[in-house]
Amino acid sequence: MLTHFIGGEPVAAGKVFPVHDPVTGAVVRQVHEADPEVVDRAVRAAREAARDWAGLPVGERAGWMRRLAEGIEARFDDLVAAEIADTGKSFDQTRTLDIPRGIANFRAFAEIAAQRPDDAFHLSGTLSYTVRRPLGVVGVIVPWNLPFLLMTWKLAPALVSGNTVVVKPSEQTPGSAAVFAEICADTGLPPGVVNIIFGPGPVGQLLVEHPDVNGVTFTGSTKTGTAIMITAAERVKPISFELGGKNAGLIFEDCDLDRAVEGAVKSVFTNGGQVCLCTERLYVQRSIFEEFCARLAVRAQEVELQPMISAEHRDKVLSYYALARSEGAKVLAGGGVPLFGDHRDSGYFVEPTVVTGLSEWSRFNREEIFGPVCHVAPFDSEAEAIDLANSSDYGLAATLWTTNLDRAHRVAQRLEAGLVWVNTWYLRDLRTPFGGVKLSGIGREGGTRSLDFYSEPTTITIKLEQSDA
Ligand code: 6OD
C-alpha cells in the first residue's frame, strides 16, 4: 500500500484506490488518496521547512541535489521496476532514458545553480544588483507518461532554488515517486522539503487552490492546464506549463532517407507515442513520398509495442483510428488492436498506425491523440512545408530532415515551435530553454530558465555618494 510522504514521514490517510498494470490490466498496487486535510497537512509541512531550506547557501542545496542523485543510483533497479509496473514501458527505455534522466536532472541543476552569478549594474553613482528569492512552496503536478523523468525535471531546479515542494504524481503512476520518497528519507533530506501526495486530478486542484502554495509547475494536457491557470489567476500565482502538442516532421527530398525513416519511427512511436514531443503529422516532399510511406508502414509493424496508460486512454486513441476512417483516410499500417494470444490481450495495447489522405483541417490532424499514430501528407515546396507545419493550434516541437545546411537553418527559424530538431529527435541539453508556443504552454524551463521560474529577483539600488577627498 502506497502512503503519502509528508514532513519526512509516511502518512496513511484517505481512501484507497487501485493502480492497474497497462500490460495486463491487473491491479499492481493500492494507493492512499489525499483528501483536503492531507493536502493541507502537506502544504503546512512544506511551509514549516521553507525558511531553513531557503536560508541554506546555494552550494549546500546543490550538495543535497548531488546526494539525491546518488540515492537514485543506489535504488536504480527499484525505480526501474516501479516505473515499468505502472506504465508498461520497455525495460530498455526505462533503464536508458527515464531513470538516468532523474540522476542527470539533479546533477545538472546542482551545477547550473551553484555557478550562476547574480546580476550587477553600475550607472554613474549608482549600483544596482539583484538577489533571487525562492517562490516559497511550489506545487508540482506530474503526468503519467514520463513520471520519474518529469518529476525530477521540476523538482531539481525548484529545490536547488530554495523552494520546498508538494508533489502530486499522476494517480496512474505513483510508484517511482513512492520510491523517491524513501530516497529522500534515507538521504536525510530535511523533513518537509519534499512532500508527496497521491490522488487524481481533484487533488491537484486542491493543491493549486491552497493559499499557501506560491507557484505551480505542470506538464500535461492543455485542458487541465487551462483549468489550473484559471484557478492560479485568482491569486496571481506564477505558473509554468508544458502542455499538448501536434508536432510536425518535415522530410525533404535531400534528406538521408534511411536516417529520416528511422528518425520518424522513433519520433512517432517512442513510449507508444505518449510523449508530448512525439510527431503526429509528417509532411514529405512529393518526389520521395511513396517510398517514404511504404518504408514507414513496414517499420510501423515492427516496432516494440507499448500499452496505452489506461483502458480509457486506449479507447480515446482507438476513437481517433475510427475518426480517421470516417474522415476518409487511407490506413497504411495498423488501425486496430493487436492480438497476442496471451495475458497481454487484457492489457491496453493498440496497433502502431500510419494513415494518409486527410486535409490539414481534418479533426484527426488538428487534435492531439497521444498514441502511436501519425498522418503522412505530401508537399511540393519549402514554403508549403513551413505553412503546413505551422497550420496547428499547437507549437511544442518540430523535426526536420535535410542534408542542406542553409535549408535546415532557414526552415528551423520559421517554424512556430518552442523546439526544433534537425536530423534528430528528443536530443536534450538540459541547459537549453524547453517549452512551447500557442496552446503548447506558457513559460520555459531548462537551465537558468528553470531557476528564473522557481525564484524571483529583488533589485537593490544604492546611491553612491561621491567622496570629496
Ligand atoms: O525531456 C524533458 O526535459 C521534458 N520536459 C520532456 C517532456 C515530455 C513531455 O511529454
XYZ file of N, CA, C and O and ligand atoms in Angstrom, residues 101 105 143 145-146 149-150 153 219 242 274-277 370 396 426 428 430 434, ligand 1:
90
model
N 17.701 9.969 -16.532
C 17.423 11.415 -16.606
C 17.136 12.001 -15.228
O 17.391 13.183 -14.974
N 19.108 15.116 -14.054
C 18.403 16.345 -13.667
C 18.978 16.914 -12.366
O 19.255 18.115 -12.270
N 2.726 14.336 -14.902
C 1.882 13.450 -15.712
C 2.344 11.989 -15.670
O 3.361 11.676 -15.067
N 3.134 10.003 -18.336
C 3.854 9.410 -19.478
C 5.341 9.218 -19.216
O 5.929 8.218 -19.639
N 5.960 10.194 -18.519
C 7.380 10.070 -18.157
C 7.463 10.428 -16.667
O 8.007 11.471 -16.298
N 11.094 10.985 -14.916
C 11.857 11.997 -15.662
C 11.272 13.389 -15.421
O 11.990 14.351 -15.117
N 9.946 13.477 -15.518
C 9.338 14.813 -15.419
C 9.230 15.301 -13.982
O 9.319 16.500 -13.719
N 12.703 16.568 -13.259
C 12.970 17.744 -14.103
C 12.443 19.018 -13.444
O 12.974 20.107 -13.605
N 3.005 19.689 -16.205
C 3.122 19.163 -17.561
C 1.932 18.255 -17.778
O 1.658 17.374 -16.944
N 3.946 23.030 -19.514
C 4.276 22.409 -20.787
C 3.083 21.539 -21.138
O 2.772 20.594 -20.416
N 3.328 8.288 -26.515
C 2.832 9.022 -25.343
C 3.931 9.935 -24.770
O 4.318 9.815 -23.615
N 4.473 10.771 -25.627
C 5.411 11.816 -25.206
C 4.924 13.081 -25.889
O 4.584 13.055 -27.079
N 4.884 14.182 -25.146
C 4.333 15.403 -25.739
C 5.128 15.833 -26.965
O 4.638 16.604 -27.774
N 6.365 15.326 -27.094
C 7.239 15.724 -28.197
C 7.079 14.829 -29.415
O 7.704 15.056 -30.453
N -1.977 11.489 -28.839
C -1.106 10.948 -27.787
C -1.065 9.421 -27.833
O -1.174 8.736 -26.810
N 4.680 22.925 -29.923
C 5.692 22.463 -28.970
C 7.003 22.140 -29.688
O 8.015 22.792 -29.469
N 14.364 14.441 -29.952
C 14.469 14.302 -28.494
C 15.919 14.155 -28.023
O 16.220 13.342 -27.161
N 18.584 16.038 -25.942
C 18.385 17.085 -24.949
C 19.699 17.582 -24.364
O 20.568 16.791 -24.008
N 20.301 19.852 -21.120
C 19.416 20.318 -20.041
C 19.572 21.812 -19.752
O 18.800 22.385 -19.001
N 13.210 25.087 -22.661
C 12.340 23.983 -23.069
C 10.897 24.380 -22.818
O 10.531 24.740 -21.701
O 12.907 15.929 -21.579
C 12.396 16.809 -20.880
O 13.059 17.516 -20.113
C 10.956 17.027 -20.945
N 10.492 18.079 -20.217
C 10.149 16.222 -21.660
C 8.756 16.365 -21.751
C 7.993 15.449 -22.325
C 6.562 15.517 -22.329
O 5.849 14.537 -22.541
